PDB file of N, CA, C and O in Angstrom:
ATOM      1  N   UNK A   1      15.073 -14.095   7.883  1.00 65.00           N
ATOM      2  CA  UNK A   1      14.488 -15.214   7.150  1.00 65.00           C
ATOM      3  C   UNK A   1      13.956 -14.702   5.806  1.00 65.00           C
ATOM      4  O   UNK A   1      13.440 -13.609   5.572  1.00 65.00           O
ATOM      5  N   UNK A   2      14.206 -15.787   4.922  1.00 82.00           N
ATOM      6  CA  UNK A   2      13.769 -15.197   3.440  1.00 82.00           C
ATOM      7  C   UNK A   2      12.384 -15.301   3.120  1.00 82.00           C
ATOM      8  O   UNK A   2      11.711 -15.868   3.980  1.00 82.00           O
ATOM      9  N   UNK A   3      11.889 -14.969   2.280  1.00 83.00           N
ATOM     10  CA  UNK A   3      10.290 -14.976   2.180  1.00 83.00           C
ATOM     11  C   UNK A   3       9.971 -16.258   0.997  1.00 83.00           C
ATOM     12  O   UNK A   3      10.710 -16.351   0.017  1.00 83.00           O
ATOM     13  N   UNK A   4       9.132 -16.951   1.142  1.00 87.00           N
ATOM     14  CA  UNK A   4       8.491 -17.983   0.278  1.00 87.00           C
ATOM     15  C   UNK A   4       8.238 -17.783  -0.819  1.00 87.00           C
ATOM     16  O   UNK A   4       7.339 -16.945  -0.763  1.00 87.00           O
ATOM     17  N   UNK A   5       8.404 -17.965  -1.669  1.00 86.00           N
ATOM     18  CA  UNK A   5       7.605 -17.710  -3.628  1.00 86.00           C
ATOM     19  C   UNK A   5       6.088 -17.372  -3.505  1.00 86.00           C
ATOM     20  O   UNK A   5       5.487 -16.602  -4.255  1.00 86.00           O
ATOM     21  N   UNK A   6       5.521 -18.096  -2.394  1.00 89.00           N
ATOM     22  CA  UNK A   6       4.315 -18.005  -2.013  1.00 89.00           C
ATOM     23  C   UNK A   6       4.213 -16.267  -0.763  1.00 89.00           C
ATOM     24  O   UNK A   6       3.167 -15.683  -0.480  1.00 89.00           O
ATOM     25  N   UNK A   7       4.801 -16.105  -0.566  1.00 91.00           N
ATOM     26  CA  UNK A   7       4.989 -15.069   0.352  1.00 91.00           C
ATOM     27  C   UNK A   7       5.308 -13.524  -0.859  1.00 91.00           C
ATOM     28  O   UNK A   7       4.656 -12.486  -0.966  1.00 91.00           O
ATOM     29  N   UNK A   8       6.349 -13.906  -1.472  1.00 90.00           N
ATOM     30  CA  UNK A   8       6.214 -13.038  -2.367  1.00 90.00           C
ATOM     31  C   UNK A   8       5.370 -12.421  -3.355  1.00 90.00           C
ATOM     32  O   UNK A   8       5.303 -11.314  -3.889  1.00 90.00           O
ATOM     33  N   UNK A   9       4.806 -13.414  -3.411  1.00 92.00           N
ATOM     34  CA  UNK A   9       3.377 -13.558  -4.317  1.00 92.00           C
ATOM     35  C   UNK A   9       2.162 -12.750  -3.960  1.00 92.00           C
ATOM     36  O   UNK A   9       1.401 -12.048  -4.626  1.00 92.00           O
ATOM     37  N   UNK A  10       2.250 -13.177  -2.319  1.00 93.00           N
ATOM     38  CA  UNK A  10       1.205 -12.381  -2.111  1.00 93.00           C
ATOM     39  C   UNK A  10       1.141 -10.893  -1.498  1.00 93.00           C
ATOM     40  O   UNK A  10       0.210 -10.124  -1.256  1.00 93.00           O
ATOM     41  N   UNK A  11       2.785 -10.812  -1.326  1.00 92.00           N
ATOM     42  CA  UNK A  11       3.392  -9.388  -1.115  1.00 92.00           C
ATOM     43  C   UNK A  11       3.138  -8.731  -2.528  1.00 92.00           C
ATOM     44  O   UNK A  11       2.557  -7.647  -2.466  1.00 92.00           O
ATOM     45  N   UNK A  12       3.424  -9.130  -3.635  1.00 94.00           N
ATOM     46  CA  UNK A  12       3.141  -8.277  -5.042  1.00 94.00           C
ATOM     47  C   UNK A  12       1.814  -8.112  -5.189  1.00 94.00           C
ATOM     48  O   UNK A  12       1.398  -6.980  -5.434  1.00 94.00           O
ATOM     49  N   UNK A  13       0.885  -9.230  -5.063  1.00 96.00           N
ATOM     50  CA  UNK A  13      -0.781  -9.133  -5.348  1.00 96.00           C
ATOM     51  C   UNK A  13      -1.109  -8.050  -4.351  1.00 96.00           C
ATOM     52  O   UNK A  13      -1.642  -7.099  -4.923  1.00 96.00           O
ATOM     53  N   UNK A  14      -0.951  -7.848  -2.870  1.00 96.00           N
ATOM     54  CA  UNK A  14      -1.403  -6.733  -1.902  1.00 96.00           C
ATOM     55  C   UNK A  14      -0.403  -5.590  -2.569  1.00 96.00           C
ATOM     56  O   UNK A  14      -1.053  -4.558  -2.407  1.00 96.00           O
ATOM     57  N   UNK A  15       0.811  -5.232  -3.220  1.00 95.00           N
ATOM     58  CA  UNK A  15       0.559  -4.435  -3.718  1.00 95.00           C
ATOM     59  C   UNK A  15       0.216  -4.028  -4.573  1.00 95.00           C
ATOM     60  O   UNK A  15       0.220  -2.798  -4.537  1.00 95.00           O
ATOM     61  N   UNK A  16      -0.170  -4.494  -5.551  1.00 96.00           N
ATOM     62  CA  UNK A  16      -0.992  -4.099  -6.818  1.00 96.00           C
ATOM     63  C   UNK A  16      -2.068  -4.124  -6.533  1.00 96.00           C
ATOM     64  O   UNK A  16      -2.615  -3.857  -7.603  1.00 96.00           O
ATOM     65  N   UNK A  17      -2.970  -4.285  -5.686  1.00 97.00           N
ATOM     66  CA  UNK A  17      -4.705  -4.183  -4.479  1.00 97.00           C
ATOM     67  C   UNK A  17      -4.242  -2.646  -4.255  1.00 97.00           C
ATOM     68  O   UNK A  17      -4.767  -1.789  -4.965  1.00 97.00           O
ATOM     69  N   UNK A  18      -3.415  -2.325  -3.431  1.00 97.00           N
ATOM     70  CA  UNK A  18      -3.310  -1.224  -3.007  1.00 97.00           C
ATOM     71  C   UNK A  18      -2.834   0.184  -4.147  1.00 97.00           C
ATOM     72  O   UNK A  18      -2.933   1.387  -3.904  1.00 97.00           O
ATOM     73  N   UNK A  19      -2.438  -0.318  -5.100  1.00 95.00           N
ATOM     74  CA  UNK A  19      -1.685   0.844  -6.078  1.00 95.00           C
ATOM     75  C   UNK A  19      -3.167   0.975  -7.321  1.00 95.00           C
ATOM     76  O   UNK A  19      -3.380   2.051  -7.879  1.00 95.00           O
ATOM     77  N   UNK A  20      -3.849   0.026  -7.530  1.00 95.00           N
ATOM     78  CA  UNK A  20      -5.319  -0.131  -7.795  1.00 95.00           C
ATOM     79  C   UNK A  20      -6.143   1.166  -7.060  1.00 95.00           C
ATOM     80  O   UNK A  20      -6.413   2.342  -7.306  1.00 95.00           O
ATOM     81  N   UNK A  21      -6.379   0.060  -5.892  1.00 95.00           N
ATOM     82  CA  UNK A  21      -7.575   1.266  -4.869  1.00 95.00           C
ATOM     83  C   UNK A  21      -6.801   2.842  -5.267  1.00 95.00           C
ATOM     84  O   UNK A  21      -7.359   3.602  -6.058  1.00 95.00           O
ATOM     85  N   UNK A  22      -5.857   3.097  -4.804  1.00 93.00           N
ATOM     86  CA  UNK A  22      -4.865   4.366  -4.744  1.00 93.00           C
ATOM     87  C   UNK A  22      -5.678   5.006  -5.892  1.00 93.00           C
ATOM     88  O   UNK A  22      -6.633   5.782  -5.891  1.00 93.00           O
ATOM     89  N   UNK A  23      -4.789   4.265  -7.108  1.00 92.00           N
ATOM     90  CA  UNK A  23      -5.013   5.158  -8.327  1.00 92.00           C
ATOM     91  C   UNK A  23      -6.800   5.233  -8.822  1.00 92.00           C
ATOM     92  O   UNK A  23      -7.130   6.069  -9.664  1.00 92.00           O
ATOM     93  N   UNK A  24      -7.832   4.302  -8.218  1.00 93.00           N
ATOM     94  CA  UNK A  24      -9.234   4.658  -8.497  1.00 93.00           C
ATOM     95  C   UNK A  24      -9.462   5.815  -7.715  1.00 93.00           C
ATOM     96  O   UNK A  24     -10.324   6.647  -8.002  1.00 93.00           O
ATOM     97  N   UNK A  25      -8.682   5.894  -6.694  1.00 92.00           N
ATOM     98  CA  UNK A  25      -9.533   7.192  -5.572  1.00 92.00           C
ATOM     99  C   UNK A  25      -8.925   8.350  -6.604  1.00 92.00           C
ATOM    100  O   UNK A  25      -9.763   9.236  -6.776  1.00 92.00           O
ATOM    101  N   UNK A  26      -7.908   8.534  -7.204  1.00 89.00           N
ATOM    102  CA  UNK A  26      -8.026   9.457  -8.257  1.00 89.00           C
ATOM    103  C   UNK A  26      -8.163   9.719  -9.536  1.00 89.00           C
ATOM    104  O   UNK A  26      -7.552  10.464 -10.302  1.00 89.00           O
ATOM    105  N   UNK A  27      -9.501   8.642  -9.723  1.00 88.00           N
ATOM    106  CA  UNK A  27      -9.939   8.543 -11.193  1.00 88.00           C
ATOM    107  C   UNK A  27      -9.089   8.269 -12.143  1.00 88.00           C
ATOM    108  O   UNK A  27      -9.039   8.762 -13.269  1.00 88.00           O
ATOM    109  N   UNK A  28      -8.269   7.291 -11.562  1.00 91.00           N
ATOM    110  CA  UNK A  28      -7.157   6.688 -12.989  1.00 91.00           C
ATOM    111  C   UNK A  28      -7.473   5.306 -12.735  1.00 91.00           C
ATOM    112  O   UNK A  28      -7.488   4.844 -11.594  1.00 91.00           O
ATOM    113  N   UNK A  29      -7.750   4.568 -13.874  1.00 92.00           N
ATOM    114  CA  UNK A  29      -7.210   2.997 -13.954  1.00 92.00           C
ATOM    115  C   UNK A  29      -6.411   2.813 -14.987  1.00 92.00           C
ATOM    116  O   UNK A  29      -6.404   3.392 -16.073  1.00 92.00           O
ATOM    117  N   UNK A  30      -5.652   1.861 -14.527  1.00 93.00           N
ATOM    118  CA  UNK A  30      -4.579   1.479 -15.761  1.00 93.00           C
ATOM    119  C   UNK A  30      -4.959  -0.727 -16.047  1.00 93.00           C
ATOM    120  O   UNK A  30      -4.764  -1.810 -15.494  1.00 93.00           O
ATOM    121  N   UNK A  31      -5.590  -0.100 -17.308  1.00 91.00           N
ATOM    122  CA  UNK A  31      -6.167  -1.409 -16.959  1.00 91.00           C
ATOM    123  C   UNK A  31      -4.912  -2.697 -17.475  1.00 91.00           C
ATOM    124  O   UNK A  31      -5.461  -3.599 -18.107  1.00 91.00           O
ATOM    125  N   UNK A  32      -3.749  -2.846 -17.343  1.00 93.00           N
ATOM    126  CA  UNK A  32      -2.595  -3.712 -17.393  1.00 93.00           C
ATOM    127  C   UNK A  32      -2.211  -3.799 -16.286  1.00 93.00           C
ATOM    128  O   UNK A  32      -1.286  -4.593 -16.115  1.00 93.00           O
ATOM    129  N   UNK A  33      -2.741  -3.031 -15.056  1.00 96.00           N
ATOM    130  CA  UNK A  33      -2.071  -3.502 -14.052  1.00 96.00           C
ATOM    131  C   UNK A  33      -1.948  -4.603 -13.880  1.00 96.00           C
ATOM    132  O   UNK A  33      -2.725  -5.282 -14.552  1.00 96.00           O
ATOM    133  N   UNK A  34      -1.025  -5.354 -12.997  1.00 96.00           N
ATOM    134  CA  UNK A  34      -0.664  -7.004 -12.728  1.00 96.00           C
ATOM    135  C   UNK A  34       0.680  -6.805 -11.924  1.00 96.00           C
ATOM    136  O   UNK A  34       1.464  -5.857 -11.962  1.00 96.00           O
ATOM    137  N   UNK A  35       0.721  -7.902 -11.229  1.00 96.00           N
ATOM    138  CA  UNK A  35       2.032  -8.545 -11.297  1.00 96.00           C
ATOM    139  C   UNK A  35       2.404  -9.325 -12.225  1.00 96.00           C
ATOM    140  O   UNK A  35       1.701 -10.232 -12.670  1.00 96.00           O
ATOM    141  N   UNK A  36       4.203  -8.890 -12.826  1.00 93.00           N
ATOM    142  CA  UNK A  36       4.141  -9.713 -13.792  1.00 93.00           C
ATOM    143  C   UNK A  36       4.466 -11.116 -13.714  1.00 93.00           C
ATOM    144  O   UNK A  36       5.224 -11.449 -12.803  1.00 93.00           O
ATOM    145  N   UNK A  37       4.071 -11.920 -14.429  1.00 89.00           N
ATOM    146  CA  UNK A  37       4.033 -13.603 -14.054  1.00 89.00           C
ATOM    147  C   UNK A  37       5.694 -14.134 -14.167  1.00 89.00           C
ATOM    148  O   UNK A  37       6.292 -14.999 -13.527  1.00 89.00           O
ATOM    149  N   UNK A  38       6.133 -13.242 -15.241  1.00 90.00           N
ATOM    150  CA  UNK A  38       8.085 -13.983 -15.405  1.00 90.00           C
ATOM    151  C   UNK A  38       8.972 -13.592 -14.056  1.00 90.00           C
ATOM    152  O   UNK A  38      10.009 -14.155 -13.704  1.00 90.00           O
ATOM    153  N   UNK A  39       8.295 -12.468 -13.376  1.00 90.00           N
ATOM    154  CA  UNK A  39       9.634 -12.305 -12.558  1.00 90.00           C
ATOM    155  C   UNK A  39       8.795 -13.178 -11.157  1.00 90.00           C
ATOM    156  O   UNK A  39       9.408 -13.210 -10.090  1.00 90.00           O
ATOM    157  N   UNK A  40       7.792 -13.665 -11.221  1.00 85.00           N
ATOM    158  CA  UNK A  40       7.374 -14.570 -10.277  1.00 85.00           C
ATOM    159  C   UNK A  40       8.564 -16.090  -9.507  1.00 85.00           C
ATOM    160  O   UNK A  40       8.690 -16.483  -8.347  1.00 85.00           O
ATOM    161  N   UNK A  41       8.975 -16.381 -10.327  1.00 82.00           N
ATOM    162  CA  UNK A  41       9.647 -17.299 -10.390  1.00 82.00           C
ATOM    163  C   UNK A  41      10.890 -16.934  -9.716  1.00 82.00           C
ATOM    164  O   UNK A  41      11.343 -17.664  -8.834  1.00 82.00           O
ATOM    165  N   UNK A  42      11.466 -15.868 -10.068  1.00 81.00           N
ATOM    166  CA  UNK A  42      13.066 -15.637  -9.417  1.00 81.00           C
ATOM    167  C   UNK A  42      13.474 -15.593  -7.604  1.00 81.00           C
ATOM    168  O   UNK A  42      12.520 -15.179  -6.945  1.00 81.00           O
ATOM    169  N   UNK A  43      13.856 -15.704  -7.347  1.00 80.00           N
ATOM    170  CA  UNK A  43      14.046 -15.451  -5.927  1.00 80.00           C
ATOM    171  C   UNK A  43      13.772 -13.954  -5.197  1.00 80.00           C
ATOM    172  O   UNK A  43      13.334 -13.923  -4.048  1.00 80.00           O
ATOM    173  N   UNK A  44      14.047 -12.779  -5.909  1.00 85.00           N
ATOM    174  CA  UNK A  44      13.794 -11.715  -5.728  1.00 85.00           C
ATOM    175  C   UNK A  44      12.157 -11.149  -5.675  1.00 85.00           C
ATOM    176  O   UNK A  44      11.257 -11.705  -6.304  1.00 85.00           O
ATOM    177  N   UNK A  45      11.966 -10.025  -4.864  1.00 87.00           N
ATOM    178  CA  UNK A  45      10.148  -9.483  -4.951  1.00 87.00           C
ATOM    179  C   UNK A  45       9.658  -9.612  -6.603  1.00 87.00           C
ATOM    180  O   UNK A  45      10.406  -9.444  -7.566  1.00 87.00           O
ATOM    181  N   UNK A  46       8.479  -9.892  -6.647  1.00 92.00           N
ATOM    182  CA  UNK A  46       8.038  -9.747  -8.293  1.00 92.00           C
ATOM    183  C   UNK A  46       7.869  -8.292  -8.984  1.00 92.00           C
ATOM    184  O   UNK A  46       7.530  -7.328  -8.298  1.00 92.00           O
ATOM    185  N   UNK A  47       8.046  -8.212  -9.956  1.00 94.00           N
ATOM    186  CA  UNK A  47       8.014  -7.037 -10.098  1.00 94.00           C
ATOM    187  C   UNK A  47       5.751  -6.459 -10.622  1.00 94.00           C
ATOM    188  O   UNK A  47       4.741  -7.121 -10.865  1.00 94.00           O
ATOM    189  N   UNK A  48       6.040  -5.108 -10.541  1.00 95.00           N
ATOM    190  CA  UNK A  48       4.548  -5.209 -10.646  1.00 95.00           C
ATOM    191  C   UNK A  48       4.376  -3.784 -12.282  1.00 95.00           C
ATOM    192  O   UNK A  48       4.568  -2.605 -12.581  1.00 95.00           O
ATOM    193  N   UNK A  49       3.965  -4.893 -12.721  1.00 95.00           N
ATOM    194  CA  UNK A  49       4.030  -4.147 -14.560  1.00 95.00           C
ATOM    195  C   UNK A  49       3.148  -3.630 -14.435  1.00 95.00           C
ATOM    196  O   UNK A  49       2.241  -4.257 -13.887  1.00 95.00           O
ATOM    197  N   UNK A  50       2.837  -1.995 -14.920  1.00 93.00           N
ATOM    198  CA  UNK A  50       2.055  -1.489 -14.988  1.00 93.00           C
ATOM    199  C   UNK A  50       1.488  -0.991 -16.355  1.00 93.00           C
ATOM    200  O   UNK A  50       0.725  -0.036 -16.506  1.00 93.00           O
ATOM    201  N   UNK A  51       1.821  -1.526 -16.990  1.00 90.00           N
ATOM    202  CA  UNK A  51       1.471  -1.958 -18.259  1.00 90.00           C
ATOM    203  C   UNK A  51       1.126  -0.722 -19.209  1.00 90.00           C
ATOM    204  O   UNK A  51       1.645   0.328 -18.829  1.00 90.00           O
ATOM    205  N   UNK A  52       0.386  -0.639 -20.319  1.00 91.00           N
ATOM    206  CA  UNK A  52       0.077  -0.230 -21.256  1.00 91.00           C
ATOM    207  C   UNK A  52      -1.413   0.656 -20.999  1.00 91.00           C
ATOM    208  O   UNK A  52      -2.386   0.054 -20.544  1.00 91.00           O
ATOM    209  N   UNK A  53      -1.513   2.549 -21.427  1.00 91.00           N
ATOM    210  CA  UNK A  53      -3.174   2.883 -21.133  1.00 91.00           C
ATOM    211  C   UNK A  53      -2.842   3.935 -22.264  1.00 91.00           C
ATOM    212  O   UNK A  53      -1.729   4.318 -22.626  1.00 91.00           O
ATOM    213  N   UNK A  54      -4.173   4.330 -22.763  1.00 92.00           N
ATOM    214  CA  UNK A  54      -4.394   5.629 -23.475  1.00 92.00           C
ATOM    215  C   UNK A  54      -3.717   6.451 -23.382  1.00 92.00           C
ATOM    216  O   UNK A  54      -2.727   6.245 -22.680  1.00 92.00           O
ATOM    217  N   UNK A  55      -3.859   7.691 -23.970  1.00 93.00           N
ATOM    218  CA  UNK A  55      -3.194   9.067 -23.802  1.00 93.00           C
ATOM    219  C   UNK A  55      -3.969   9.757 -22.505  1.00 93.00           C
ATOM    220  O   UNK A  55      -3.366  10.176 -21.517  1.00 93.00           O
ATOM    221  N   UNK A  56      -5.403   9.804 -22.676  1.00 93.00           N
ATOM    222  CA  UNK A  56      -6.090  10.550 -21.640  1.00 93.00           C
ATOM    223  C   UNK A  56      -5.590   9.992 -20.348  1.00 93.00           C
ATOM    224  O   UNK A  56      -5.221  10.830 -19.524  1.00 93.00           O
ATOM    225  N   UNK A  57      -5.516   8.838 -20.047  1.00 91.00           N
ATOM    226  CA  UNK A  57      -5.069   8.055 -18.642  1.00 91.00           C
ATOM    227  C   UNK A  57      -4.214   8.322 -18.258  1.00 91.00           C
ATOM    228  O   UNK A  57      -4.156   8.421 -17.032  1.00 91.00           O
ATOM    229  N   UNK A  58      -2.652   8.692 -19.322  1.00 91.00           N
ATOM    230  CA  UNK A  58      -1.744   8.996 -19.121  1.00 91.00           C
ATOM    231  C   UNK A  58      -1.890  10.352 -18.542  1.00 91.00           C
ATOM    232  O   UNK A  58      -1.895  10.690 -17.358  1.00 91.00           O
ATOM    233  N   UNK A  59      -1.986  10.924 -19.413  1.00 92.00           N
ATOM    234  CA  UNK A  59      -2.377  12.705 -18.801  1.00 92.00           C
ATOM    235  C   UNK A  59      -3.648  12.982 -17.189  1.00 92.00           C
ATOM    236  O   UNK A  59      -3.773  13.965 -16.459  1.00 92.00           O
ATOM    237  N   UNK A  60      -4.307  11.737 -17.181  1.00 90.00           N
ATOM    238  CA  UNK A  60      -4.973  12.210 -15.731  1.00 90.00           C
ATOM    239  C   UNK A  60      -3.824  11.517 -14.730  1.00 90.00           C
ATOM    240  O   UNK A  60      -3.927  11.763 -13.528  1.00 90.00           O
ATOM    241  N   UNK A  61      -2.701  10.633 -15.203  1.00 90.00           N
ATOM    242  CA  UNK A  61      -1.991   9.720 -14.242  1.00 90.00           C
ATOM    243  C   UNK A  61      -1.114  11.129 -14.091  1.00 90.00           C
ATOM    244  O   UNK A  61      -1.333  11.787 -13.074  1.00 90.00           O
ATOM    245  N   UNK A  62      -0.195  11.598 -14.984  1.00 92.00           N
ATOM    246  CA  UNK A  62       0.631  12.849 -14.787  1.00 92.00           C
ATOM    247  C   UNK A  62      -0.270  14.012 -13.743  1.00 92.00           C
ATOM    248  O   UNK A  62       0.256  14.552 -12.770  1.00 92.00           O
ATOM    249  N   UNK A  63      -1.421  14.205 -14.089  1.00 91.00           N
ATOM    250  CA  UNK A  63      -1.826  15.362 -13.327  1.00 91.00           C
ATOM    251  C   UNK A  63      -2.428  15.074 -12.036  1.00 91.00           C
ATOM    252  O   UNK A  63      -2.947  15.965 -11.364  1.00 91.00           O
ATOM    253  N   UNK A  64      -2.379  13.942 -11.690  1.00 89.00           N
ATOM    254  CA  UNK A  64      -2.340  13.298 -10.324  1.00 89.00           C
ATOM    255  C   UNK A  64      -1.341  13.006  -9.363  1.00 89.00           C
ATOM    256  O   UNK A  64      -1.376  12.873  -8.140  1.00 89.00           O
ATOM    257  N   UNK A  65      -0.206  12.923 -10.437  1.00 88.00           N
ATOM    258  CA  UNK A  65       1.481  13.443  -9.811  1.00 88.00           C
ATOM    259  C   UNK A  65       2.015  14.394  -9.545  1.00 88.00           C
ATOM    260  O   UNK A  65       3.066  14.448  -8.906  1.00 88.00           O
ATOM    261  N   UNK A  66       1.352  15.391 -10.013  1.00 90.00           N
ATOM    262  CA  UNK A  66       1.618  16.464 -10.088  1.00 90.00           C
ATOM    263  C   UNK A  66       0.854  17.622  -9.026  1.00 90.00           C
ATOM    264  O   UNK A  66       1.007  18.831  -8.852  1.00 90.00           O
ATOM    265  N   UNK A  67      -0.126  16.474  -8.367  1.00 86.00           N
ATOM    266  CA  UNK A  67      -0.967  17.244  -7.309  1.00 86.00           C
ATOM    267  C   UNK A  67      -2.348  18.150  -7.714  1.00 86.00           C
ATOM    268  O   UNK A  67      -2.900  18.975  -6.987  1.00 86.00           O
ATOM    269  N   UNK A  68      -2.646  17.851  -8.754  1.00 74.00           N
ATOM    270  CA  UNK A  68      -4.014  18.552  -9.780  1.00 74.00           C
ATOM    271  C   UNK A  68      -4.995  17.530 -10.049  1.00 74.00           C
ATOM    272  O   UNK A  68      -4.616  16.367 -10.195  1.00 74.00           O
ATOM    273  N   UNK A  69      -6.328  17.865 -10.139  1.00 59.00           N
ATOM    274  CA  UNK A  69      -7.374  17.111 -10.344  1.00 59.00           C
ATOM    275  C   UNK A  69      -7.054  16.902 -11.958  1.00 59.00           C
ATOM    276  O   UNK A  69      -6.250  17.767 -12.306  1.00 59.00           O
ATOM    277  N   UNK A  70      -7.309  16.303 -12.710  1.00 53.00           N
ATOM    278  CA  UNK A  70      -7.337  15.389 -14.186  1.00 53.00           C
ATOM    279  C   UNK A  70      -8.926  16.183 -14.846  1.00 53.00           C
ATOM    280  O   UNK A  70      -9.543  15.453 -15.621  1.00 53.00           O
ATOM    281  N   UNK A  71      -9.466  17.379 -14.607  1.00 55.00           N
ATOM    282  CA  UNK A  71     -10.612  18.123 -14.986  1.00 55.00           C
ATOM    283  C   UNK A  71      -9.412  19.083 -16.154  1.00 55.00           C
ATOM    284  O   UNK A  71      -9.839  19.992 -16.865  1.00 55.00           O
TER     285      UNK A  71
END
């Protein structure tokens, strides 16, 4: 069975809750997170834009991928 617009919706919002919490427990916010509102509409999952951050954010987001504290 396919999932609802409304189902999808709230499959993208719980994950962008969860990729949020995630990235605060290692001192990153990216403050553009969202789901984005255009791919809401399509039949497919929404996609979840993670938008636009500083240089420093960037560099604590890399060194959090990388398995290193952002110090």
């Amino acid at each position: 069975m396919a999932l609802t617009a409304e189902e999808r919706l709230r499959a993208a919002e719980e994950a962008v809750r969860q990729l949020k919490a995630g990235l605060a427990r290692a001192g990153v916010t990216l403050p553009s997170l969202r789901v984005d509102p255009l791919s809401v509409a399509n039949e497919s999952l929404p996609l979840v834009e993670l938008g636009r951050c500083n240089m420093d954010t960037a560099l604590r987001l890399a060194c959090v991928l990388e398995g290193r504290s952002g110090e």
